[in-house]
Structures are given as C-alpha cells and as structure tokens.
Coordinates of C-alpha atoms in Angstrom, one line a residue:
Chain A
M1 CA 186.0 84.5 -60.8
K2 CA 189.1 83.3 -59.0
K3 CA 187.4 80.0 -58.4
L4 CA 186.7 79.8 -62.2
I5 CA 190.4 80.4 -62.9
A6 CA 191.4 77.8 -60.4
F7 CA 188.9 75.4 -61.9
I8 CA 190.3 76.1 -65.4
L9 CA 193.8 75.6 -64.2
I10 CA 193.0 72.3 -62.6
V11 CA 190.9 71.0 -65.4
L12 CA 192.9 72.1 -68.4
F13 CA 196.4 72.0 -67.2
P14 CA 196.7 68.4 -66.1
S15 CA 195.2 67.2 -69.4
A16 CA 197.5 69.5 -71.3
F17 CA 200.5 68.4 -69.3
L18 CA 199.5 64.8 -69.8
F19 CA 199.6 65.4 -73.5
A20 CA 202.8 67.3 -73.3
Q21 CA 204.5 64.2 -71.7
D22 CA 207.8 64.5 -73.4
D23 CA 209.2 61.0 -72.8
L24 CA 208.3 59.3 -76.0
L25 CA 209.8 56.1 -74.9
K26 CA 207.6 56.0 -71.9
M27 CA 204.6 56.7 -74.0
L28 CA 205.5 53.8 -76.3
Q29 CA 206.0 51.4 -73.4
D30 CA 202.7 52.4 -71.9
E31 CA 201.0 51.8 -75.1
S32 CA 202.5 48.4 -75.9
K33 CA 200.8 46.1 -73.5
P34 CA 202.7 42.9 -72.7
K35 CA 201.7 40.4 -75.3
R36 CA 200.5 37.0 -74.5
E37 CA 203.2 34.6 -75.6
P38 CA 203.7 30.9 -75.0
V39 CA 206.6 30.2 -72.5
L40 CA 209.7 29.1 -74.5
A41 CA 212.0 26.3 -73.7
M42 CA 210.2 24.7 -70.9
F43 CA 212.1 21.5 -71.5
K44 CA 214.8 20.9 -74.0
T45 CA 213.7 17.7 -75.4
N46 CA 210.7 15.2 -75.5
K47 CA 211.8 13.2 -72.6
L48 CA 213.4 14.1 -69.2
I49 CA 215.0 10.8 -68.0
N50 CA 212.5 8.1 -68.1
I51 CA 209.3 10.2 -68.4
H52 CA 208.0 12.4 -71.1
T53 CA 207.9 16.2 -71.1
N54 CA 205.2 18.3 -72.5
E55 CA 207.5 19.2 -75.5
T56 CA 206.9 18.1 -79.0
V57 CA 209.1 18.3 -82.0
R58 CA 208.2 21.4 -84.0
K59 CA 206.7 21.3 -87.4
R60 CA 208.8 19.6 -90.1
N61 CA 211.5 18.8 -87.6
L62 CA 212.8 15.2 -87.1
D63 CA 214.3 14.3 -83.7
V64 CA 216.5 11.2 -84.0
R65 CA 216.9 9.8 -80.5
I66 CA 219.3 7.2 -79.4
S67 CA 218.9 5.9 -75.8
H68 CA 221.1 3.5 -74.1
L69 CA 220.6 1.9 -70.8
F70 CA 223.6 0.0 -69.5
G71 CA 223.5 -2.9 -67.0
N72 CA 223.2 -2.7 -63.3
M73 CA 226.1 -1.1 -61.5
G74 CA 225.9 -2.6 -58.0
K75 CA 227.4 -5.9 -57.2
E76 CA 224.1 -7.2 -55.6
S77 CA 222.4 -6.8 -58.9
G78 CA 225.0 -8.4 -61.1
G79 CA 227.2 -5.4 -61.6
G80 CA 230.7 -4.7 -60.3
V81 CA 234.1 -4.4 -61.6
H82 CA 233.9 -7.6 -63.6
N83 CA 231.6 -6.0 -66.2
L84 CA 232.8 -2.5 -65.5
Y85 CA 229.8 -1.6 -63.5
G86 CA 227.3 -2.7 -66.1
I87 CA 229.0 -0.9 -69.0
D88 CA 229.5 -4.2 -70.8
Q89 CA 225.9 -4.9 -70.9
S90 CA 223.0 -3.2 -72.4
A91 CA 219.7 -3.5 -70.5
D92 CA 217.9 -1.7 -73.2
I93 CA 218.5 0.3 -76.3
R94 CA 215.9 2.5 -78.0
I95 CA 216.3 4.1 -81.4
G96 CA 213.5 6.5 -82.1
F97 CA 212.3 9.0 -84.7
H98 CA 210.0 11.7 -83.6
Y99 CA 208.5 14.0 -86.3
G100 CA 206.5 17.1 -86.0
I101 CA 203.5 17.2 -88.2
T102 CA 202.5 20.6 -86.8
D103 CA 203.9 22.7 -84.1
H104 CA 201.6 20.9 -81.7
L105 CA 201.3 17.4 -83.1
M106 CA 204.1 14.9 -83.1
V107 CA 204.2 11.3 -84.1
G108 CA 207.0 8.8 -83.7
V109 CA 208.2 5.3 -84.3
A110 CA 210.9 3.5 -82.3
R111 CA 212.5 0.2 -81.6
A112 CA 213.3 -0.9 -78.1
K113 CA 215.5 -3.9 -77.4
R114 CA 214.4 -5.2 -74.1
N115 CA 211.0 -6.7 -75.0
E116 CA 211.9 -6.5 -78.7
D117 CA 209.2 -3.9 -79.0
L118 CA 208.1 -1.8 -81.9
E119 CA 206.7 1.5 -80.7
G120 CA 204.3 3.9 -82.3
L121 CA 203.6 7.1 -80.5
V122 CA 201.7 10.4 -80.8
K123 CA 201.9 13.4 -78.6
Y124 CA 199.7 16.6 -78.8
R125 CA 200.2 19.9 -77.1
I126 CA 196.9 21.0 -75.9
L127 CA 197.8 24.1 -73.9
D128 CA 201.0 26.2 -73.7
Q129 CA 201.7 28.1 -70.5
T130 CA 201.8 31.8 -71.3
T131 CA 204.2 34.5 -70.2
D132 CA 201.3 36.5 -68.6
N133 CA 200.1 33.4 -66.7
A134 CA 196.7 33.5 -68.2
I135 CA 197.4 29.9 -68.9
P136 CA 199.4 28.7 -65.9
V137 CA 200.4 25.3 -67.1
S138 CA 201.2 23.5 -70.3
V139 CA 199.2 20.4 -71.0
S140 CA 200.0 17.6 -73.5
A141 CA 198.4 14.3 -74.2
F142 CA 200.6 11.3 -75.0
A143 CA 199.7 7.8 -76.2
N144 CA 201.8 5.0 -77.5
I145 CA 201.4 1.4 -78.5
A146 CA 204.2 -1.1 -78.0
Y147 CA 204.1 -4.3 -80.0
S148 CA 206.6 -7.0 -79.1
V149 CA 207.9 -9.2 -81.9
K150 CA 209.6 -11.5 -79.4
E151 CA 209.4 -15.3 -79.9
S152 CA 207.8 -16.4 -76.7
A153 CA 205.5 -19.2 -75.8
D154 CA 203.6 -16.7 -73.7
F155 CA 202.2 -15.0 -76.7
K156 CA 199.6 -17.6 -77.6
N157 CA 197.5 -14.9 -79.2
D158 CA 199.0 -12.1 -81.2
N159 CA 196.9 -9.7 -79.1
Y160 CA 199.1 -10.4 -76.2
R161 CA 202.0 -8.6 -77.7
F162 CA 200.3 -5.2 -77.3
V163 CA 200.9 -2.8 -74.4
Y164 CA 199.2 0.6 -74.4
C165 CA 200.0 3.7 -72.5
S166 CA 198.2 7.0 -72.3
Q167 CA 199.3 10.0 -70.4
L168 CA 198.2 13.5 -69.5
I169 CA 201.3 15.6 -69.2
L170 CA 201.1 18.7 -67.0
A171 CA 204.1 21.1 -66.9
R172 CA 205.0 24.4 -65.6
K173 CA 208.0 26.6 -65.9
F174 CA 208.4 28.3 -62.6
S175 CA 211.4 30.5 -63.6
S176 CA 213.9 30.6 -66.3
R177 CA 215.8 27.9 -64.4
L178 CA 213.1 25.6 -63.0
S179 CA 210.6 23.5 -65.0
V180 CA 208.4 20.9 -63.4
V181 CA 206.3 18.1 -64.9
V182 CA 203.6 15.8 -63.5
I183 CA 202.1 12.9 -65.4
P184 CA 199.4 10.4 -64.6
T185 CA 199.7 7.3 -66.8
F186 CA 197.2 4.7 -67.6
T187 CA 198.7 1.4 -68.9
H188 CA 196.9 -1.4 -70.4
R189 CA 198.6 -4.7 -71.1
N190 CA 196.7 -7.4 -73.0
F191 CA 198.9 -10.1 -71.3
V192 CA 199.9 -10.2 -67.7
G193 CA 200.9 -12.8 -65.1
A194 CA 198.3 -14.3 -62.9
D195 CA 199.2 -12.0 -59.9
D196 CA 199.1 -8.9 -62.0
D197 CA 196.5 -6.5 -63.3
N198 CA 195.9 -5.7 -67.0
N199 CA 195.2 -2.1 -66.1
T200 CA 197.5 -0.1 -64.1
L201 CA 197.7 3.6 -63.0
S202 CA 201.0 5.4 -62.5
L203 CA 202.0 8.8 -61.3
S204 CA 205.3 10.4 -62.4
G205 CA 206.9 13.7 -61.6
G206 CA 210.1 15.3 -62.5
F207 CA 212.0 18.6 -62.9
R208 CA 214.8 20.3 -64.8
F209 CA 217.0 22.8 -63.1
K210 CA 219.2 24.9 -65.3
F211 CA 222.5 25.8 -63.7
T212 CA 224.3 27.1 -66.7
P213 CA 222.8 28.5 -69.9
S214 CA 223.4 25.1 -71.5
A215 CA 223.4 22.6 -68.7
S216 CA 220.7 21.3 -66.4
I217 CA 220.2 18.8 -63.6
I218 CA 217.3 16.6 -64.3
F219 CA 215.4 14.2 -62.0
D220 CA 212.3 12.1 -62.3
Y221 CA 210.3 9.7 -60.3
S222 CA 207.5 7.2 -61.2
K223 CA 205.3 5.1 -59.0
T224 CA 202.8 2.6 -60.3
L225 CA 199.9 2.1 -57.9
G226 CA 198.5 -1.1 -56.4
R227 CA 201.4 -3.4 -57.1
D228 CA 202.2 -4.7 -53.6
N229 CA 201.0 -8.2 -54.0
L230 CA 203.1 -9.2 -56.8
V231 CA 205.2 -12.5 -56.4
I232 CA 208.3 -10.8 -57.9
P233 CA 208.4 -7.3 -56.5
R234 CA 208.5 -4.3 -58.7
F235 CA 210.1 -1.0 -57.8
D236 CA 209.4 2.7 -58.2
V237 CA 211.6 4.2 -60.9
I238 CA 214.0 7.0 -59.9
G239 CA 216.3 8.7 -62.4
A240 CA 218.8 11.6 -61.9
G241 CA 221.2 13.1 -64.4
V242 CA 222.6 16.0 -66.4
E243 CA 221.3 17.4 -69.6
I244 CA 223.6 19.3 -71.9
E245 CA 222.3 21.3 -74.9
T246 CA 224.6 22.3 -77.7
G247 CA 222.1 23.7 -80.1
G248 CA 220.6 20.9 -82.4
H249 CA 221.9 18.3 -80.0
V250 CA 220.7 17.4 -76.5
F251 CA 222.9 15.0 -74.6
T252 CA 221.5 13.4 -71.4
L253 CA 223.7 11.4 -69.0
M254 CA 221.8 9.8 -66.1
F255 CA 221.5 7.1 -63.5
S256 CA 218.3 5.2 -63.3
N257 CA 217.0 1.9 -61.9
A258 CA 214.5 1.6 -64.7
S259 CA 214.7 -1.8 -66.3
G260 CA 213.7 -0.6 -69.7
I261 CA 213.4 2.6 -71.7
L262 CA 209.7 2.5 -72.8
E263 CA 207.1 3.6 -70.3
N264 CA 205.1 0.5 -71.4
D265 CA 207.9 -1.5 -69.9
Y266 CA 209.6 0.3 -67.0
L267 CA 206.4 1.5 -65.3
V268 CA 205.1 -2.0 -64.9
N269 CA 208.3 -4.2 -65.0
T270 CA 211.1 -2.5 -63.1
F271 CA 212.7 -5.3 -61.2
D272 CA 215.8 -3.4 -60.2
S273 CA 216.0 -1.4 -57.0
W274 CA 218.4 1.5 -56.1
G275 CA 218.7 0.0 -52.7
K276 CA 220.2 -3.3 -54.1
G277 CA 222.6 -1.7 -56.6
G278 CA 220.1 -1.9 -59.4
Y279 CA 221.0 1.5 -60.8
K280 CA 222.4 1.9 -64.3
L281 CA 224.3 4.4 -66.3
S282 CA 222.2 5.6 -69.2
F283 CA 222.6 8.1 -71.9
N284 CA 220.5 9.7 -74.5
I285 CA 221.4 11.6 -77.6
S286 CA 218.8 13.7 -79.4
R287 CA 219.7 15.2 -82.8
M288 CA 217.2 17.6 -84.4
F289 CA 217.0 17.8 -88.1
K290 CA 215.1 20.3 -90.0
L291 CA 213.3 18.9 -93.0
G292 CA 212.1 21.2 -95.7
K293 CA 212.2 24.9 -95.6
D294 CA 211.1 27.6 -93.3
T295 CA 208.5 27.2 -90.6
E296 CA 206.3 30.1 -91.6
A297 CA 206.4 32.7 -88.8
V298 CA 205.1 32.4 -85.4
K299 CA 201.6 33.8 -85.5
Chain B
M1 CA 190.7 92.6 -68.1
M2 CA 193.5 90.9 -66.4
I3 CA 191.5 87.8 -66.0
K4 CA 190.3 87.8 -69.6
N5 CA 193.9 88.0 -70.7
L6 CA 194.8 85.2 -68.4
L7 CA 192.0 83.0 -69.6
F8 CA 193.0 83.8 -73.2
S9 CA 196.6 82.8 -72.6
L10 CA 195.5 79.7 -70.9
L11 CA 193.4 78.8 -73.8
A12 CA 196.3 79.5 -76.1
I13 CA 198.6 77.3 -74.0
C14 CA 196.1 74.4 -74.2
L15 CA 195.7 75.0 -77.9
S16 CA 199.3 74.9 -78.4
F17 CA 199.5 71.6 -76.7
S18 CA 196.9 70.2 -78.9
V19 CA 198.7 71.5 -81.9
N20 CA 201.6 69.6 -80.5
A21 CA 199.8 66.4 -81.2
Q22 CA 200.1 67.0 -84.9
D23 CA 203.8 66.9 -84.6
M24 CA 203.7 63.4 -83.3
F25 CA 204.1 60.5 -85.6
T26 CA 203.7 56.8 -84.9
V27 CA 204.8 53.7 -86.7
S28 CA 202.2 52.2 -89.1
K29 CA 204.6 49.7 -90.6
G30 CA 208.0 48.7 -89.4
E31 CA 210.6 46.1 -89.9
V32 CA 213.8 45.3 -88.0
T33 CA 216.1 42.6 -89.3
F34 CA 219.5 41.4 -88.2
F35 CA 222.1 39.4 -89.7
S36 CA 224.8 37.3 -88.1
D37 CA 227.6 36.1 -90.3
A38 CA 229.1 33.1 -88.6
P39 CA 231.4 30.2 -89.7
I40 CA 228.9 27.4 -89.3
E41 CA 225.7 29.1 -90.1
D42 CA 224.5 32.5 -91.2
I43 CA 221.5 33.7 -89.1
T44 CA 218.9 36.2 -90.1
A45 CA 215.8 37.3 -88.2
E46 CA 213.0 39.6 -88.9
N47 CA 210.7 41.6 -86.5
K48 CA 207.6 43.2 -87.9
Q49 CA 206.3 44.6 -84.7
P50 CA 208.5 47.4 -83.7
G51 CA 206.8 50.4 -82.0
S52 CA 208.1 53.9 -82.6
M53 CA 207.2 57.6 -82.2
I54 CA 208.7 60.8 -83.5
N55 CA 208.1 64.3 -82.2
L56 CA 208.8 66.6 -85.2
L57 CA 208.9 69.7 -83.0
T58 CA 211.6 68.4 -80.6
R59 CA 213.0 65.9 -83.2
E60 CA 212.8 63.2 -80.6
I61 CA 212.6 59.7 -81.6
A62 CA 211.8 56.5 -79.6
V63 CA 211.7 52.9 -80.8
I64 CA 210.9 49.7 -78.9
I65 CA 211.3 46.3 -80.3
P66 CA 209.7 43.2 -78.6
V67 CA 212.5 40.7 -78.6
R68 CA 210.1 37.7 -78.6
N69 CA 208.7 38.7 -82.0
F70 CA 211.9 38.1 -84.1
I71 CA 211.1 35.4 -86.6
F72 CA 213.8 33.0 -87.5
E73 CA 214.2 30.3 -90.1
K74 CA 214.4 27.6 -87.5
E75 CA 212.4 27.4 -84.4
L76 CA 215.4 26.3 -82.4
M77 CA 217.3 29.5 -83.3
K78 CA 214.4 31.5 -82.0
E79 CA 214.5 29.5 -78.8
H80 CA 218.3 29.9 -78.3
F81 CA 218.1 33.6 -79.3
N82 CA 215.5 34.3 -76.6
E83 CA 216.7 32.0 -73.9
K84 CA 220.5 32.1 -74.2
Y85 CA 221.4 35.3 -75.8
M86 CA 218.8 37.9 -75.1
E87 CA 217.2 36.5 -72.0
S88 CA 213.9 37.9 -73.3
D89 CA 212.0 36.8 -70.2
K90 CA 214.1 39.2 -68.2
F91 CA 214.5 41.8 -70.9
P92 CA 211.5 41.7 -73.2
M93 CA 212.1 44.9 -75.0
A94 CA 215.0 46.4 -76.9
S95 CA 214.8 50.2 -77.3
F96 CA 216.3 53.3 -78.7
K97 CA 215.7 56.8 -77.5
G98 CA 217.3 59.8 -79.1
I99 CA 217.3 63.0 -80.9
I100 CA 217.6 63.7 -84.6
N101 CA 220.7 65.9 -84.9
E102 CA 219.9 67.6 -88.2
E103 CA 217.3 70.4 -88.4
V104 CA 215.5 68.7 -91.2
D105 CA 212.2 70.2 -92.3
L106 CA 209.8 67.4 -92.3
T107 CA 206.7 69.6 -92.8
K108 CA 207.3 69.4 -96.6
D109 CA 208.0 66.4 -98.8
G110 CA 211.7 65.5 -99.2
E111 CA 214.4 63.1 -98.3
F112 CA 217.4 63.8 -96.1
P113 CA 220.4 62.0 -94.7
A114 CA 220.2 62.1 -90.9
T115 CA 221.7 61.0 -87.8
A116 CA 220.2 60.4 -84.4
K117 CA 222.1 60.5 -81.1
G118 CA 220.8 58.6 -78.2
K119 CA 220.7 55.5 -76.1
L120 CA 220.3 52.0 -77.4
T121 CA 219.2 49.4 -74.8
I122 CA 219.5 45.8 -75.6
H123 CA 219.7 42.9 -73.1
G124 CA 219.0 45.5 -70.4
V125 CA 222.3 47.3 -71.2
E126 CA 222.3 50.9 -72.3
Q127 CA 224.8 52.3 -74.9
E128 CA 225.3 55.7 -76.2
L129 CA 225.4 55.8 -79.9
T130 CA 224.7 57.8 -83.1
L131 CA 222.6 56.1 -85.7
V132 CA 223.0 57.0 -89.3
G133 CA 220.3 56.8 -91.8
R134 CA 217.8 58.5 -94.1
I135 CA 214.6 60.2 -93.3
K136 CA 211.9 60.9 -95.9
R137 CA 208.6 62.8 -95.8
S138 CA 206.1 62.0 -98.5
G139 CA 202.5 63.2 -98.0
T140 CA 201.3 62.2 -94.6
S141 CA 203.9 59.6 -94.1
I142 CA 207.4 59.7 -92.8
T143 CA 210.0 56.9 -93.5
I144 CA 213.1 56.2 -91.6
I145 CA 215.8 53.8 -92.7
S146 CA 219.0 53.0 -90.8
D147 CA 221.7 50.4 -90.8
F148 CA 224.0 49.9 -87.9
K149 CA 226.1 47.4 -86.1
V150 CA 225.7 46.0 -82.6
A151 CA 228.7 44.4 -80.7
L152 CA 227.5 41.6 -78.5
K153 CA 230.0 42.6 -75.8
D154 CA 228.6 46.1 -75.6
H155 CA 225.4 44.8 -74.3
K156 CA 226.8 42.0 -72.2
I157 CA 225.4 39.3 -74.4
T158 CA 227.5 36.2 -73.9
V159 CA 227.7 33.2 -76.3
P160 CA 227.4 30.0 -74.3
K161 CA 230.5 27.9 -74.7
L162 CA 228.8 24.8 -75.5
L163 CA 226.6 26.1 -78.2
F164 CA 227.5 24.9 -81.7
E165 CA 225.2 27.4 -83.4
N166 CA 227.5 30.3 -82.7
I167 CA 226.7 33.8 -83.8
A168 CA 228.9 36.6 -84.9
E169 CA 230.5 39.0 -82.4
I170 CA 229.0 41.9 -84.3
I171 CA 225.5 41.8 -85.6
E172 CA 224.3 43.9 -88.5
V173 CA 220.9 45.5 -88.0
H174 CA 218.6 47.1 -90.5
V175 CA 215.7 49.2 -89.5
S176 CA 212.9 50.5 -91.7
L177 CA 210.0 52.4 -90.2
E178 CA 207.1 54.0 -91.7
Y179 CA 205.1 56.6 -89.7
K180 CA 201.7 58.1 -89.8
P181 CA 200.3 61.0 -87.8
Y182 CA 199.7 60.0 -84.2
Q183 CA 196.1 59.7 -83.0
K184 CA 195.6 59.4 -79.4
T185 CA 192.8 56.9 -79.7
S186 CA 194.8 54.5 -81.9
T187 CA 195.9 51.5 -80.0
G188 CA 199.0 50.9 -82.3
K189 CA 198.4 47.7 -84.1

C-alpha cells in the first residue's frame, strides 16, 4: 500500500505541480517559440563602395543615388596640390534611380559619365538570412546592361556599345555590427581590345562594420581573373570608407582606386593603382523616397 | 482508513489543480499600438501578435510582445525601430507581468475599471509601474483595454544623434486584448 501511495505521489504530483506553475510569464515565453524572421538591416543601401550588396529597395520606394568619383589624389597619377588632390576633376559621376517593384524585386536606370553609359539594372532577392539561422545566408541575383552612347570610331557596330554584368550576391550578417558580402561576377563585353577577352570572371568581397548606431566602416575588394597578359595593366579594385545613415539618407565617403563607378567598367578597366597614387576621393548620397501609400504589413 | 483519506485528499488536490485550469485565460485576439508625436514626423505602429495570460484565481496577468512584429507605415521606420531603438536582435520581447489590484469578479458578465501593478520590461530594462485600464467579461471572453505612456529614458532607449527621423521622448501605448479560456493543447496562434 505504501508503494501505491508513493507511486501516486510521484505520478500525480509532478503533473499537478507542472500545471500549477505560477509564473505566467514563463509559461507564455515557453509557448511562444522564436519565430523565423528575415534578418534586418544587413546592409544600409544597395551598394557598399564599388560592389553591390544583397539589399534591394523595398516595394514602392525610390532610391535616388548620386555618386561622385573625384580624380586621382597621388602625384604619380596626375593628382597633387595643383588640382587639390583630384577634387577639381571628376573621374566618374553616376546618377541612378532604383525602384522597388516588390519587396524582393528592384529595377533601376542610371547614367554614368566615364563611358557615357546608360545603365539598366535588375536585382532580385532570392533568399533572406533568417534570425534562427535556418537560412544562413542571403542570396540576391543582379544583372545590368550598360550601353555607351559615346561617339567613338571603335564602335563600328552598335552591338559594340553593350557591356553585360551578372552577379550572384551572397551575404551574411554575422552580428548586429558585422555584415559580409561575397560576389562572383560574369562580365561580357561585345567589344574588347585584341589582347583582351570578351568574357571575364571577377570575384569581389566586402564588409560593413558598424561602430556607432548610425556609422559604419565599409571596405570592398574586387579581382578580375586572367588579366595578366594585357598590354596596359589593369588593377584590382580596393575601396575603404565610412557610411553614415541618417534615416532616409545614406551618405558614403570613401577612397577607391576604381576608375569608374559601374561594375561593367571598373571590374575590367581599372587603370589606376593604389601603389601609384591612383586612389580617389569618392562620395555617394542615397535618398529614399516613399511613393504611394502604405506597404501592407510584413507577412 | 488513514490511507483512504490520504488518497482521497490527494485526488482532491489534483482535481483542484485541474479546476485551476479553468481560471486561466489566454489571448485570442490582441492589438498593441504605439504613437510617437515628433516635430518632423508622427510615427504609429501596430502589433497584432501579443501573447498574454490571466489567472483569474490569483489575478495575475502576463503579456509578451514580439518587438519584431510591429508594423509601420514605412519599411525604413521598422528597420530603425528594431535596429537603433529597440535592438530587437538582443531584446526580442517586451513584456509585462503583474497583478490586478481590484478584486473584480470576472466569473459573471460585467465591466470594471481596473489597475494592474507589475513590471514592464522593454529593451531589456525592467520598470515597476501600475497600468490603468478596463476589464470586461462577456460570456466566455474577457477583454482588457489599457492606455499608458512609456518614457524612452526609463528603458534606456537612446535616440541616435544623427537620425533625422526622431521620435518623441514619451511614447503613447494602447493595448487591447481579448481572452478565451486556456486550453493546454492550444499552441496559441
């Protein structure tokens, strides 16, 4: 009989006490499993310095982007005090409009000065990294076409004016401070010099490190493969800078040796080298406009 | 005889615990909204996924609000709210745990003004406070409505200096929760 009582005590009491758990808050917390949410604010804007990020403009938002690349700063590359370290010059200017058709699909048009290019672009967010790490990386696909309207004897055929880029953008937010992006790029140019290849493959990587709630250090690097035998050497592209977010605006101030702003251009045609003073001051302003009313809730 | 009595009382205890279950109510429909009145831009946000439980016997109440699920007019506001103000990756939940002060009889239909004293946790910072509102029983459901104010500094929420989209120092919060009897098997929503 005693055994029976003991048995009853053991079997009934724990379950009874379990139910009598008086901490409602704890009960609630136990019941609400952490939800799977996409990671927020991986990057602040579409581009890091030279390279793209996985971010797209959200639905019915318009990102107006003004990018300016000054001239070379170093004396060896034509800079120096006489042109205030390149500030009198503009190596490239890009004015772009990026628009979100959906929260995942963005299209854009732009003008870039250097090759007198008109750019059309599309970026699609395929995957978003989730807070529970079920999806460990964000993946976006990017493609653009640059059409040069330059008057040049080289362009014997109108097709020669086109340069195509396609990218797979892989990104991960490691912590609330650090986000990293890696991008393989395939570039096709319809017209190239005799020593060059129509198709090139590049690899880029970059990061953003947030050091205050609104300011980050940004860095990126791009290397285009198989370009050692060119008559005029091309260089890898390195950019470093600071990104400041003010809510609606993102300001980026950076140094880079890129010769142009479009990937169709700098990946294959960067003639300036950091080692020879070929770095330039550059800035970008991104201003987000909300067109139309109300994105309807986040499902 | 002793043993029989003992068994009986054990059974009674267990039964009383299961009776206890009927005193528990859980949220079936809830809404938490907040409003920030600032010079440049008024900001409102709405959250339809609060969790809450009441124990009628002990008059205890607990509420949790998943910070990520606030919906804003602009996507960018949501990002700033989560990233800069609430740091929701570190503090994913806001919560309240307290006791209803008045001995309101919620076994019958009726509506009463009520207050609840307890701890409000936002941004990982706990504050003692008394919420004022109304509590209503009608049929099987119980409704609680409360309006209160939260000062950012009480919860160590700082406004980044460079942010244009400033928010008010004091945020107005409105809570409306509708409860149904708790069933252990229910998974909430």
